[in-house]
mmCIF file of C-alpha atoms and ligand atoms in Angstrom:
data_model
loop_
_atom_site.group_PDB
_atom_site.id
_atom_site.type_symbol
_atom_site.label_atom_id
_atom_site.label_comp_id
_atom_site.label_asym_id
_atom_site.label_seq_id
_atom_site.Cartn_x
_atom_site.Cartn_y
_atom_site.Cartn_z
ATOM 1 C CA MET A 687 -0.040 -0.007 0.010
ATOM 2 C CA PRO A 688 1.560 3.403 -0.893
ATOM 3 C CA LYS A 689 2.309 5.609 2.086
ATOM 4 C CA VAL A 690 -0.229 8.460 2.458
ATOM 5 C CA PRO A 691 1.643 11.751 2.507
ATOM 6 C CA SER A 692 1.604 13.400 6.013
ATOM 7 C CA SER A 693 -0.253 16.408 4.741
ATOM 8 C CA GLU A 694 -3.242 14.213 3.900
ATOM 9 C CA LEU A 695 -3.273 12.331 7.294
ATOM 10 C CA LEU A 696 -6.307 13.580 9.204
ATOM 11 C CA ILE A 697 -5.237 15.616 12.191
ATOM 12 C CA GLY A 698 -7.307 18.196 14.048
ATOM 13 C CA ALA A 699 -8.407 19.451 17.412
ATOM 14 C CA HIS A 700 -11.453 20.150 19.460
ATOM 15 C CA THR A 701 -12.290 23.701 18.246
ATOM 16 C CA SER A 702 -14.864 26.094 19.523
ATOM 17 C CA ALA A 703 -18.264 26.344 17.871
ATOM 18 C CA GLN A 704 -19.188 29.529 19.672
ATOM 19 C CA GLY A 705 -21.239 31.717 17.346
ATOM 20 C CA GLY A 706 -22.174 28.770 15.123
ATOM 21 C CA ALA A 707 -20.747 25.339 14.244
ATOM 22 C CA GLN A 708 -19.174 26.888 11.098
ATOM 23 C CA ASN A 709 -16.698 28.665 13.296
ATOM 24 C CA ALA A 710 -15.261 25.359 14.484
ATOM 25 C CA ILE A 711 -14.522 24.544 10.818
ATOM 26 C CA TRP A 712 -12.871 28.056 10.220
ATOM 27 C CA MET A 713 -10.806 27.596 13.266
ATOM 28 C CA GLY A 714 -9.646 24.244 12.043
ATOM 29 C CA GLN A 715 -8.418 25.786 8.928
ATOM 30 C CA GLU A 716 -6.560 28.405 10.869
ATOM 31 C CA ILE A 717 -4.575 25.881 12.875
ATOM 32 C CA GLY A 718 -3.575 23.672 9.996
ATOM 33 C CA ALA A 719 -6.172 20.949 10.743
ATOM 34 C CA ASN A 720 -7.947 18.920 8.103
ATOM 35 C CA THR A 721 -10.570 17.601 10.503
ATOM 36 C CA VAL A 722 -12.079 18.855 13.762
ATOM 37 C CA GLN A 723 -14.248 17.812 16.740
ATOM 38 C CA PHE A 724 -16.640 20.302 18.377
ATOM 39 C CA PHE A 725 -19.819 20.553 20.435
ATOM 40 C CA THR A 726 -22.981 21.048 18.434
ATOM 41 C CA SER A 727 -24.641 22.650 21.491
ATOM 42 C CA ASN A 728 -23.646 23.730 25.002
ATOM 43 C CA GLN A 729 -22.104 20.581 26.516
ATOM 44 C CA LYS A 730 -23.163 21.497 30.057
ATOM 45 C CA ARG A 731 -26.815 22.019 29.324
ATOM 46 C CA TRP A 732 -29.640 19.601 28.713
ATOM 47 C CA SER A 733 -31.540 21.725 26.306
ATOM 48 C CA GLY A 734 -29.633 21.663 22.978
ATOM 49 C CA LYS A 735 -31.083 23.825 20.196
ATOM 50 C CA GLU A 736 -32.102 22.484 16.877
ATOM 51 C CA ILE A 737 -30.045 23.331 13.746
ATOM 52 C CA THR A 738 -31.816 25.598 11.312
ATOM 53 C CA GLN A 739 -31.624 25.305 7.606
ATOM 54 C CA GLU A 740 -29.641 28.575 7.568
ATOM 55 C CA GLN A 741 -27.176 27.319 10.124
ATOM 56 C CA ALA A 742 -26.727 24.031 8.180
ATOM 57 C CA GLU A 743 -25.974 25.977 5.044
ATOM 58 C CA LEU A 744 -23.428 28.128 6.729
ATOM 59 C CA PHE A 745 -21.756 25.055 8.064
ATOM 60 C CA GLN A 746 -21.799 23.226 4.708
ATOM 61 C CA GLU A 747 -20.267 26.209 3.037
ATOM 62 C CA ALA A 748 -17.366 26.308 5.543
ATOM 63 C CA VAL A 749 -16.768 22.562 4.988
ATOM 64 C CA ARG A 750 -16.816 23.057 1.217
ATOM 65 C CA VAL A 751 -14.387 25.938 1.337
ATOM 66 C CA THR A 752 -11.905 24.432 3.766
ATOM 67 C CA GLY A 753 -12.130 20.787 2.620
ATOM 68 C CA LEU A 754 -12.180 19.523 6.148
ATOM 69 C CA CYS A 755 -13.643 15.988 6.517
ATOM 70 C CA GLN A 756 -14.382 13.218 8.983
ATOM 71 C CA LEU A 757 -15.911 15.762 11.361
ATOM 72 C CA MET A 758 -16.646 14.672 14.879
ATOM 73 C CA SER A 759 -19.123 15.870 17.502
ATOM 74 C CA HIS A 760 -18.660 15.206 21.225
ATOM 75 C CA ASP A 761 -21.990 14.769 22.945
ATOM 76 C CA SER A 762 -23.005 16.583 26.244
ATOM 77 C CA TYR A 763 -21.235 15.539 29.441
ATOM 78 C CA LEU A 764 -24.587 15.309 31.177
ATOM 79 C CA ILE A 765 -25.845 12.427 29.079
ATOM 80 C CA ASN A 766 -25.721 9.023 30.671
ATOM 81 C CA LEU A 767 -27.237 6.357 28.473
ATOM 82 C CA GLY A 768 -26.374 3.750 31.095
ATOM 83 C CA SER A 769 -28.198 5.361 34.020
ATOM 84 C CA SER A 770 -30.333 3.236 36.312
ATOM 85 C CA ASN A 771 -32.382 6.223 37.254
ATOM 86 C CA PRO A 772 -35.408 6.157 34.932
ATOM 87 C CA SER A 773 -35.752 9.906 34.799
ATOM 88 C CA VAL A 774 -32.118 10.540 34.058
ATOM 89 C CA LEU A 775 -32.094 7.758 31.489
ATOM 90 C CA HIS A 776 -35.084 9.127 29.713
ATOM 91 C CA LYS A 777 -33.590 12.682 29.721
ATOM 92 C CA SER A 778 -30.342 11.309 28.397
ATOM 93 C CA GLN A 779 -31.989 9.349 25.555
ATOM 94 C CA LYS A 780 -33.997 12.429 24.573
ATOM 95 C CA ALA A 781 -30.861 14.645 24.553
ATOM 96 C CA PHE A 782 -28.891 12.045 22.650
ATOM 97 C CA GLU A 783 -31.612 11.813 20.080
ATOM 98 C CA LYS A 784 -31.479 15.541 19.535
ATOM 99 C CA GLU A 785 -27.743 15.445 19.330
ATOM 100 C CA LEU A 786 -27.897 12.711 16.709
ATOM 101 C CA ILE A 787 -30.375 14.800 14.716
ATOM 102 C CA ARG A 788 -28.050 17.794 14.805
ATOM 103 C CA CYS A 789 -25.161 15.622 13.595
ATOM 104 C CA GLN A 790 -27.204 14.293 10.697
ATOM 105 C CA LYS A 791 -28.344 17.816 9.705
ATOM 106 C CA LEU A 792 -24.709 18.963 9.651
ATOM 107 C CA GLY A 793 -23.567 15.865 7.835
ATOM 108 C CA ILE A 794 -21.067 14.917 10.656
ATOM 109 C CA SER A 795 -19.273 11.636 10.336
ATOM 110 C CA PHE A 796 -18.832 10.656 13.966
ATOM 111 C CA LEU A 797 -20.824 11.340 17.142
ATOM 112 C CA ASN A 798 -18.354 10.509 19.972
ATOM 113 C CA PHE A 799 -19.571 9.948 23.479
ATOM 114 C CA HIS A 800 -18.674 8.462 26.866
ATOM 115 C CA PRO A 801 -20.596 5.198 27.089
ATOM 116 C CA GLY A 802 -22.112 5.865 30.589
ATOM 117 C CA ALA A 803 -21.751 5.650 34.285
ATOM 118 C CA ALA A 804 -23.114 2.928 36.658
ATOM 119 C CA VAL A 805 -24.367 5.158 39.397
ATOM 120 C CA GLY A 806 -26.039 2.957 42.003
ATOM 121 C CA ALA A 807 -26.071 -0.137 39.853
ATOM 122 C CA THR A 808 -23.626 -2.856 38.569
ATOM 123 C CA GLU A 809 -21.391 -2.274 35.552
ATOM 124 C CA GLU A 810 -23.292 -5.051 33.758
ATOM 125 C CA GLN A 811 -26.642 -3.311 34.235
ATOM 126 C CA CYS A 812 -25.088 -0.132 33.082
ATOM 127 C CA LEU A 813 -23.773 -1.714 29.908
ATOM 128 C CA ASN A 814 -27.124 -3.346 29.186
ATOM 129 C CA ASN A 815 -28.856 0.014 29.680
ATOM 130 C CA ILE A 816 -26.466 1.546 27.144
ATOM 131 C CA VAL A 817 -27.220 -1.191 24.638
ATOM 132 C CA ASP A 818 -30.978 -0.738 25.178
ATOM 133 C CA SER A 819 -30.672 3.079 24.780
ATOM 134 C CA LEU A 820 -28.696 2.884 21.618
ATOM 135 C CA GLU A 821 -30.950 0.243 20.043
ATOM 136 C CA GLN A 822 -33.767 2.787 20.155
ATOM 137 C CA PHE A 823 -31.899 4.815 17.540
ATOM 138 C CA GLU A 824 -31.704 2.004 14.967
ATOM 139 C CA GLU A 825 -34.345 3.622 12.746
ATOM 140 C CA LEU A 826 -33.198 7.281 13.164
ATOM 141 C CA ILE A 827 -29.615 6.501 12.491
ATOM 142 C CA SER A 828 -30.308 4.817 9.267
ATOM 143 C CA HIS A 829 -31.529 8.160 7.907
ATOM 144 C CA GLY A 830 -28.060 9.849 8.035
ATOM 145 C CA ALA A 831 -24.405 9.118 7.636
ATOM 146 C CA THR A 832 -23.327 9.603 11.308
ATOM 147 C CA ARG A 833 -21.483 6.757 13.052
ATOM 148 C CA LEU A 834 -21.608 6.492 16.800
ATOM 149 C CA LEU A 835 -18.264 6.229 18.543
ATOM 150 C CA LEU A 836 -17.896 4.916 22.039
ATOM 151 C CA GLU A 837 -14.990 6.706 23.673
ATOM 152 C CA THR A 838 -12.606 4.901 26.025
ATOM 153 C CA THR A 839 -12.824 6.361 29.485
ATOM 154 C CA ALA A 840 -10.337 6.808 32.328
ATOM 155 C CA GLY A 841 -12.517 4.859 34.678
ATOM 156 C CA GLN A 842 -13.096 7.906 36.900
ATOM 157 C CA GLY A 843 -15.960 7.393 39.388
ATOM 158 C CA THR A 844 -18.426 4.878 38.208
ATOM 159 C CA THR A 845 -17.960 5.321 34.509
ATOM 160 C CA VAL A 846 -17.792 2.265 32.314
ATOM 161 C CA GLY A 847 -15.680 1.880 29.100
ATOM 162 C CA TYR A 848 -12.342 1.968 30.855
ATOM 163 C CA CYS A 849 -11.393 -1.588 29.626
ATOM 164 C CA PHE A 850 -11.536 -3.120 26.187
ATOM 165 C CA GLU A 851 -13.864 -5.866 27.578
ATOM 166 C CA HIS A 852 -16.585 -3.274 28.240
ATOM 167 C CA LEU A 853 -16.219 -1.888 24.713
ATOM 168 C CA ALA A 854 -16.183 -5.332 23.163
ATOM 169 C CA TYR A 855 -19.415 -6.209 25.035
ATOM 170 C CA LEU A 856 -21.188 -3.113 23.614
ATOM 171 C CA ILE A 857 -19.814 -3.466 20.124
ATOM 172 C CA GLU A 858 -20.727 -7.171 19.867
ATOM 173 C CA LYS A 859 -24.336 -6.399 20.891
ATOM 174 C CA LEU A 860 -24.717 -3.425 18.569
ATOM 175 C CA TYR A 861 -22.596 -3.471 15.469
ATOM 176 C CA ARG A 862 -24.826 -5.608 13.304
ATOM 177 C CA LYS A 863 -27.801 -3.282 13.978
ATOM 178 C CA ILE A 864 -26.282 0.318 14.084
ATOM 179 C CA PRO A 865 -23.153 1.907 12.793
ATOM 180 C CA VAL A 866 -20.892 1.970 15.879
ATOM 181 C CA GLY A 867 -17.207 2.022 16.658
ATOM 182 C CA ILE A 868 -14.487 3.040 19.084
ATOM 183 C CA CYS A 869 -12.542 6.232 19.663
ATOM 184 C CA ILE A 870 -9.368 5.748 21.738
ATOM 185 C CA ASP A 871 -8.494 8.641 23.976
ATOM 186 C CA THR A 872 -4.734 8.248 24.807
ATOM 187 C CA CYS A 873 -5.000 10.133 28.141
ATOM 188 C CA HIS A 874 -8.021 7.970 29.194
ATOM 189 C CA ILE A 875 -6.567 4.564 28.345
ATOM 190 C CA PHE A 876 -3.312 5.483 30.009
ATOM 191 C CA ALA A 877 -5.099 6.600 33.173
ATOM 192 C CA ALA A 878 -7.124 3.372 32.955
ATOM 193 C CA GLY A 879 -3.906 1.324 33.073
ATOM 194 C CA TYR A 880 -2.879 0.676 29.442
ATOM 195 C CA ASP A 881 0.861 1.585 29.130
ATOM 196 C CA ILE A 882 1.301 3.292 25.758
ATOM 197 C CA ARG A 883 4.491 5.145 26.547
ATOM 198 C CA THR A 884 6.726 3.039 24.220
ATOM 199 C CA GLU A 885 6.463 1.225 20.932
ATOM 200 C CA ALA A 886 6.437 -2.044 22.745
ATOM 201 C CA GLY A 887 3.661 -0.811 24.928
ATOM 202 C CA TRP A 888 1.539 0.256 21.930
ATOM 203 C CA GLU A 889 2.174 -3.169 20.339
ATOM 204 C CA LYS A 890 0.862 -4.939 23.296
ATOM 205 C CA THR A 891 -2.148 -2.552 23.667
ATOM 206 C CA LEU A 892 -3.124 -2.855 20.017
ATOM 207 C CA LYS A 893 -2.660 -6.657 20.116
ATOM 208 C CA ASP A 894 -5.044 -6.736 23.160
ATOM 209 C CA PHE A 895 -7.506 -4.422 21.402
ATOM 210 C CA GLU A 896 -7.442 -6.638 18.247
ATOM 211 C CA ARG A 897 -8.036 -9.753 20.319
ATOM 212 C CA ILE A 898 -10.714 -8.368 22.602
ATOM 213 C CA VAL A 899 -12.618 -5.790 20.410
ATOM 214 C CA GLY A 900 -11.160 -6.081 16.856
ATOM 215 C CA MET A 901 -9.118 -3.447 15.028
ATOM 216 C CA LYS A 902 -11.908 -3.098 12.399
ATOM 217 C CA HIS A 903 -14.021 -1.386 15.093
ATOM 218 C CA LEU A 904 -11.359 1.331 15.736
ATOM 219 C CA TYR A 905 -12.193 4.651 13.907
ATOM 220 C CA ALA A 906 -10.414 7.469 15.609
ATOM 221 C CA PHE A 907 -8.143 8.728 18.372
ATOM 222 C CA HIS A 908 -8.288 11.609 20.832
ATOM 223 C CA LEU A 909 -4.652 12.698 21.383
ATOM 224 C CA ASN A 910 -3.871 13.940 24.914
ATOM 225 C CA ASP A 911 -0.952 13.604 27.255
ATOM 226 C CA SER A 912 -1.941 12.846 30.896
ATOM 227 C CA LEU A 913 -1.250 14.930 33.999
ATOM 228 C CA LYS A 914 -1.923 11.894 36.112
ATOM 229 C CA PRO A 915 0.147 8.595 36.232
ATOM 230 C CA LEU A 916 -0.500 5.239 34.628
ATOM 231 C CA GLY A 917 -3.514 3.526 36.262
ATOM 232 C CA SER A 918 -4.541 6.650 38.252
ATOM 233 C CA LEU A 919 -8.132 6.512 36.890
ATOM 234 C CA ARG A 920 -8.045 10.271 36.739
ATOM 235 C CA ASP A 921 -9.018 12.151 33.570
ATOM 236 C CA ARG A 922 -6.602 15.209 33.332
ATOM 237 C CA HIS A 923 -5.340 16.224 29.912
ATOM 238 C CA ALA A 924 -1.929 17.638 29.268
ATOM 239 C CA PRO A 925 -0.092 19.019 26.153
ATOM 240 C CA LEU A 926 1.574 16.310 24.086
ATOM 241 C CA GLY A 927 4.972 15.408 25.709
ATOM 242 C CA LYS A 928 4.232 17.428 28.788
ATOM 243 C CA GLY A 929 2.591 14.756 30.857
ATOM 244 C CA GLU A 930 3.157 11.283 32.269
ATOM 245 C CA ILE A 931 2.846 9.627 28.777
ATOM 246 C CA GLY A 932 5.601 11.451 26.889
ATOM 247 C CA MET A 933 6.216 12.137 23.255
ATOM 248 C CA GLU A 934 7.221 8.651 22.192
ATOM 249 C CA CYS A 935 3.651 7.564 22.327
ATOM 250 C CA PHE A 936 2.566 10.068 19.685
ATOM 251 C CA LYS A 937 5.587 9.339 17.517
ATOM 252 C CA VAL A 938 4.583 5.645 17.379
ATOM 253 C CA LEU A 939 0.905 6.461 16.601
ATOM 254 C CA MET A 940 1.908 8.564 13.601
ATOM 255 C CA LYS A 941 4.298 5.915 12.301
ATOM 256 C CA ASN A 942 2.489 2.669 12.966
ATOM 257 C CA PRO A 943 0.641 1.571 9.776
ATOM 258 C CA LYS A 944 -2.215 0.251 11.976
ATOM 259 C CA THR A 945 -2.867 3.730 13.479
ATOM 260 C CA ARG A 946 -1.357 6.204 11.106
ATOM 261 C CA ARG A 947 -4.232 6.692 8.830
ATOM 262 C CA LEU A 948 -7.000 6.911 11.469
ATOM 263 C CA PRO A 949 -8.286 10.500 12.134
ATOM 264 C CA LYS A 950 -6.824 12.159 15.267
ATOM 265 C CA TYR A 951 -8.276 14.963 17.394
ATOM 266 C CA LEU A 952 -6.368 16.910 20.023
ATOM 267 C CA GLU A 953 -8.035 17.821 23.158
ATOM 268 C CA THR A 954 -4.945 19.363 24.799
ATOM 269 C CA PRO A 955 -5.655 22.204 27.184
ATOM 270 C CA ASP A 956 -3.906 25.377 25.799
ATOM 271 C CA GLY A 957 -6.084 26.201 22.829
ATOM 272 C CA PRO A 958 -5.390 27.146 19.170
ATOM 273 C CA PRO A 959 -1.715 28.344 19.311
ATOM 274 C CA LEU A 960 -0.737 25.107 20.931
ATOM 275 C CA TRP A 961 -2.884 22.954 18.553
ATOM 276 C CA LYS A 962 -1.199 24.568 15.563
ATOM 277 C CA LYS A 963 2.229 23.617 16.875
ATOM 278 C CA GLU A 964 1.044 20.128 17.836
ATOM 279 C CA ILE A 965 -0.547 19.462 14.464
ATOM 280 C CA ALA A 966 2.648 20.470 12.611
ATOM 281 C CA MET A 967 4.724 18.311 14.994
ATOM 282 C CA LEU A 968 2.515 15.271 14.525
ATOM 283 C CA ARG A 969 2.875 15.640 10.629
ATOM 284 C CA GLU A 970 6.629 15.810 11.170
ATOM 285 C CA PHE A 971 6.484 12.591 13.208
ATOM 286 C CA ALA A 972 4.634 10.936 10.301
ATOM 287 C CA ASP A 973 7.442 11.903 7.915
ATOM 288 C CA LEU A 974 10.288 10.599 10.095
HETATM 289 ZN ZN1 ZN B 515 -14.581 12.719 25.768
HETATM 290 ZN ZN1 ZN B 516 -11.407 12.441 24.689
#
């Protein structure tokens, strides 16, 4: 297979959609990204607004002009599709449905979300609630091109999705019915105990992922270093190379034929000037 030039590898960041989703796209272009992730509505509120025809057109225009692709939405942090509290579960499913509709209106490739949290219930119950929640969208999801991506979590609190076994359980139950996949967040899996600091560490981690989940289900990466150590179960992002993971991890990701071509989204803390540097650096790693 011919090597894809580094300029074509999809690398972006979580940009701000303040003032309209199109602004996340324009910001992407400014920082040298060819893909972005953003929030389609306020991530800390339940009541997300609908996308109007005019807003969708402004967005499509920005996408056409910039050529950005494989766009990703991150759903609201309030949503818990695995909740054992009926009212929270219902609210979550409604909010997720609205989020999915916004993604479809904007033509977004991936809707990324944290699978859920097992507050007051077992992890197994939580995982089964997530399956039941997502199955409800089987009909709706067939009307658009958006794929749902389960994000690996750090295992903070009662969250599920911190081990490949949880993800495999969800994927196995869902992938024949709805388009689903996995997004690996480097900070989260490291905090959850997967040592990805070296090439050998990545080899082992990807081998485990292949055996337990299957590489064909892996669609994207969130790139973050981690302020907290291996296995800390704490979700605190750091700039690449400035945390406990270190730069080698990101060099390997950009070189390894299994991971090089998958889209990558920075969620590092310092904003656009840092992202611009990190994107350029990641492209250099791919050329080494
Ligand atoms: Zn996330
Ligand atoms: Zn993430």
